[in-house]
């Protein structure tokens, strides 16, 4: 469903140093038209000591998959990263709008592009980081998502993937399938909660770090 830009409501993202972003969400559209909690938890982790409170992102190349509103990637760009946020075509106008609305806070570079995990498009960027939040969500997309991560990941790339653990329906099976595929080619490590933001963490939201097996 195309995101309808006529009915929008903003969500403030306040960095720990007070820099404030306004991320617009759409009242009508698919799941990508709102900011999900897993995105906030991962964005706040980018502000943690592990990332030198965001400074580690300066000049780093960042690719976000399934970006939705673009919140996570936009936060990275406010710390000086060179970011490409991607999603299906239907999300492009909302991502572009959110980039425009926050341009004064963006100290790096950012662009929005269409990237469908079912296509085999390659991007020119050789990402230092691939960011993914709450995308282990659709049974038909688990393999295309893992294939996309494999295709776009360089040997040096760090993948950070956050997701909310869901216990209903087919979600546990879907998450198990995702790990089965990802563990074939990646080392998998969970970021402990005591490395995450003091407030923006939750026992059912996981941040995982994947690095390519050599
Ligand atoms: C639950 S939303 C999460 C959005 C955002 N990452 C967040 O956490 O706020 C899942 C996202 O995956 C995107 N998505 C689903 N299937 C996709 C596909 N085949 N290719 C690219 N993106 C896809 C959706 O459009 C949506 O933006």
Coordinates of C-alpha atoms and ligand atoms in Angstrom, one line a residue:
X1 CA 0.0 0.0 0.0
X2 CA 1.4 3.4 -1.0
X3 CA 2.2 5.7 1.9
X4 CA -0.3 8.6 2.0
X5 CA 1.6 11.8 2.8
X6 CA -1.6 13.8 3.4
X7 CA -2.2 12.4 7.0
X8 CA 1.1 12.7 8.8
X9 CA 2.0 12.9 12.5
X10 CA 5.5 13.7 13.7
X11 CA 7.6 11.7 16.2
X12 CA 10.4 13.5 18.0
X13 CA 13.8 11.8 18.2
X14 CA 15.9 13.6 20.8
X15 CA 19.6 12.7 20.8
X16 CA 21.3 12.4 24.1
X17 CA 23.0 15.8 23.4
X18 CA 19.7 17.4 22.8
X19 CA 19.8 17.6 19.0
X20 CA 16.2 17.0 18.0
X21 CA 14.8 15.3 14.9
X22 CA 11.3 15.3 13.6
X23 CA 10.4 12.1 11.9
X24 CA 7.1 12.1 10.1
X25 CA 4.9 9.0 10.2
X26 CA 1.9 8.4 8.0
X27 CA -1.6 7.4 9.4
X28 CA -2.3 5.5 6.1
X29 CA 0.1 3.1 4.7
X30 CA 1.8 -0.3 5.3
X31 CA 4.1 -1.2 8.3
X32 CA 6.9 1.0 7.0
X33 CA 5.0 4.2 7.7
X34 CA 5.7 4.4 11.4
X35 CA 8.9 4.3 13.5
X36 CA 9.1 0.9 15.2
X37 CA 10.5 0.4 18.7
X38 CA 13.4 -1.7 17.5
X39 CA 14.5 1.2 15.3
X40 CA 14.6 3.5 18.4
X41 CA 16.6 0.9 20.4
X42 CA 19.2 0.5 17.7
X43 CA 19.4 4.3 17.0
X44 CA 20.0 4.8 20.7
X45 CA 22.7 2.1 20.6
X46 CA 24.5 4.2 18.0
X47 CA 24.7 6.9 20.7
X48 CA 26.2 4.5 23.2
X49 CA 29.8 4.2 24.4
X50 CA 30.4 1.4 21.9
X51 CA 30.0 4.0 19.2
X52 CA 31.9 6.7 21.2
X53 CA 28.5 8.4 21.7
X54 CA 28.0 8.6 17.9
X55 CA 31.4 9.9 17.0
X56 CA 32.5 6.5 15.6
X57 CA 30.0 7.1 12.7
X58 CA 31.8 10.1 11.4
X59 CA 32.6 9.5 7.7
X60 CA 31.5 5.9 7.9
X61 CA 29.4 4.4 5.0
X62 CA 26.1 3.1 6.2
X63 CA 23.4 1.3 4.4
X64 CA 20.0 0.7 5.9
X65 CA 17.6 -2.0 4.6
X66 CA 13.8 -1.8 5.1
X67 CA 14.2 1.7 6.5
X68 CA 10.5 2.6 6.6
X69 CA 10.4 6.3 7.8
X70 CA 14.2 6.4 7.6
X71 CA 14.6 7.3 11.3
X72 CA 17.5 5.0 12.1
X73 CA 19.6 6.0 9.0
X74 CA 18.8 9.7 9.5
X75 CA 20.1 9.5 13.1
X76 CA 23.4 7.9 11.7
X77 CA 23.6 10.8 9.2
X78 CA 23.3 13.4 12.1
X79 CA 26.6 11.9 13.4
X80 CA 28.4 12.5 10.1
X81 CA 27.9 9.2 8.4
X82 CA 27.4 8.8 4.7
X83 CA 24.1 7.0 4.6
X84 CA 21.9 5.3 2.0
X85 CA 18.4 4.5 3.4
X86 CA 16.5 1.9 1.3
X87 CA 13.1 0.4 1.1
X88 CA 10.3 -0.5 -1.3
X89 CA 9.2 2.2 -3.8
X90 CA 6.1 2.9 -1.7
X91 CA 8.2 4.2 1.2
X92 CA 10.5 6.4 -1.0
X93 CA 8.4 9.7 -0.7
X94 CA 8.2 9.4 3.2
X95 CA 12.0 8.7 3.4
X96 CA 12.7 11.7 1.2
X97 CA 10.4 13.9 3.1
X98 CA 12.1 12.9 6.4
X99 CA 15.5 13.6 5.0
X100 CA 14.3 17.1 3.9
X101 CA 12.6 17.8 7.2
X102 CA 15.9 17.1 9.1
X103 CA 18.5 18.5 6.8
X104 CA 19.7 21.1 9.3
X105 CA 20.7 18.3 11.7
X106 CA 22.4 16.1 9.1
X107 CA 26.2 16.7 9.2
X108 CA 27.0 13.7 7.0
X109 CA 25.3 12.8 3.7
X110 CA 22.2 10.9 3.1
X111 CA 20.1 9.7 0.2
X112 CA 17.1 7.4 -0.1
X113 CA 16.9 4.7 -2.7
X114 CA 14.6 1.9 -3.7
X115 CA 15.9 -1.5 -2.8
X116 CA 13.6 -4.5 -3.0
X117 CA 15.2 -7.6 -1.4
X118 CA 13.5 -9.6 -4.2
X119 CA 15.5 -7.8 -6.8
X120 CA 19.2 -8.4 -7.3
X121 CA 20.2 -4.8 -7.6
X122 CA 23.6 -3.9 -6.3
X123 CA 24.5 -0.6 -4.8
X124 CA 27.7 1.2 -5.4
X125 CA 28.4 1.7 -1.7
X126 CA 30.7 -0.6 0.2
X127 CA 29.1 -0.2 3.6
X128 CA 31.0 -0.1 6.8
X129 CA 27.7 -0.8 8.5
X130 CA 24.4 -2.3 7.4
X131 CA 21.6 -1.4 9.7
X132 CA 18.3 -3.3 9.8
X133 CA 15.4 -2.9 12.3
X134 CA 12.3 -5.0 12.6
X135 CA 12.6 -6.6 9.2
X136 CA 12.4 -10.2 10.3
X137 CA 8.7 -9.9 9.8
X138 CA 7.5 -11.6 6.7
X139 CA 7.9 -15.3 6.0
X140 CA 8.3 -14.8 2.2
X141 CA 11.0 -12.2 2.7
X142 CA 13.3 -14.1 5.2
X143 CA 15.5 -15.7 2.5
X144 CA 15.5 -12.6 0.1
X145 CA 16.5 -10.5 3.1
X146 CA 19.4 -12.8 4.1
X147 CA 20.4 -13.1 0.4
X148 CA 20.5 -9.2 0.2
X149 CA 22.6 -8.9 3.4
X150 CA 25.0 -11.5 1.9
X151 CA 25.2 -9.7 -1.4
X152 CA 25.8 -6.2 -0.1
X153 CA 28.1 -7.2 2.8
X154 CA 31.8 -6.7 2.3
X155 CA 34.3 -8.7 4.4
X156 CA 34.8 -5.6 6.7
X157 CA 31.1 -4.8 7.0
X158 CA 29.4 -4.9 10.4
X159 CA 25.7 -5.7 10.3
X160 CA 23.5 -4.5 13.2
X161 CA 20.1 -6.0 13.2
X162 CA 17.5 -5.2 15.8
X163 CA 14.1 -6.9 16.1
X164 CA 11.3 -7.3 18.5
X165 CA 10.9 -10.9 19.6
X166 CA 7.3 -11.9 18.8
X167 CA 5.7 -15.1 20.1
X168 CA 2.5 -15.1 18.2
X169 CA 1.6 -16.9 14.9
X170 CA 4.5 -18.0 12.7
X171 CA 6.9 -15.4 14.1
X172 CA 9.0 -17.8 16.3
X173 CA 9.4 -20.1 13.3
X174 CA 10.3 -17.2 11.0
X175 CA 12.9 -15.9 13.4
X176 CA 14.4 -19.5 13.8
X177 CA 14.6 -19.8 9.9
X178 CA 16.3 -16.3 9.7
X179 CA 19.0 -17.5 12.1
X180 CA 19.5 -20.8 10.4
X181 CA 20.2 -18.9 7.1
X182 CA 22.3 -16.1 8.6
X183 CA 24.5 -18.5 10.7
X184 CA 25.5 -20.3 7.5
X185 CA 27.7 -17.3 6.5
X186 CA 27.9 -14.9 9.5
X187 CA 29.3 -14.9 13.0
X188 CA 26.4 -13.9 15.2
X189 CA 26.8 -12.0 18.5
X190 CA 24.1 -10.4 20.7
X191 CA 24.8 -6.9 22.0
X192 CA 24.3 -7.1 25.8
X193 CA 21.7 -4.8 27.3
X194 CA 24.3 -3.2 29.5
X195 CA 25.9 -1.9 26.3
X196 CA 22.7 -0.4 25.2
X197 CA 20.9 2.9 26.1
X198 CA 19.9 3.1 29.8
X199 CA 16.3 3.9 28.9
X200 CA 15.8 2.6 25.3
X201 CA 16.3 -1.1 25.8
X202 CA 13.9 -3.9 26.4
X203 CA 14.1 -7.6 27.2
X204 CA 12.1 -8.5 24.0
X205 CA 14.1 -6.3 21.6
X206 CA 17.4 -7.8 20.5
X207 CA 20.3 -6.1 18.8
X208 CA 22.4 -8.6 16.9
X209 CA 25.8 -8.1 15.3
X210 CA 26.7 -10.1 12.2
X211 CA 30.2 -10.3 10.6
X212 CA 31.1 -12.4 7.6
X213 CA 32.7 -15.7 8.4
X214 CA 36.2 -15.9 6.8
Ligands
LIG1 C1 8.2 -3.5 10.3 S1 8.7 -2.3 9.1 C2 10.2 -1.6 9.9 C3 10.5 -0.3 9.4 C4 11.7 0.4 10.0 N1 12.9 -0.4 9.8 C5 11.5 0.6 11.5 O1 12.0 -0.2 12.3 O2 10.9 1.6 11.9 C6 9.5 -3.4 7.9 C7 10.0 -2.7 6.7 O3 10.5 -3.7 5.7 C8 10.2 -3.2 4.4 N2 10.2 -4.3 3.5 C9 9.3 -5.4 3.5 N3 9.6 -6.2 2.4 C10 10.6 -5.6 1.7 C11 11.3 -6.0 0.6 N4 11.0 -7.1 -0.1 N5 12.3 -5.2 0.1 C12 12.6 -4.1 0.8 N6 12.0 -3.7 2.0 C13 11.0 -4.4 2.4 C14 8.8 -2.6 4.6 O4 8.5 -1.7 3.5 C15 9.0 -1.9 5.9 O5 9.4 -0.5 5.8

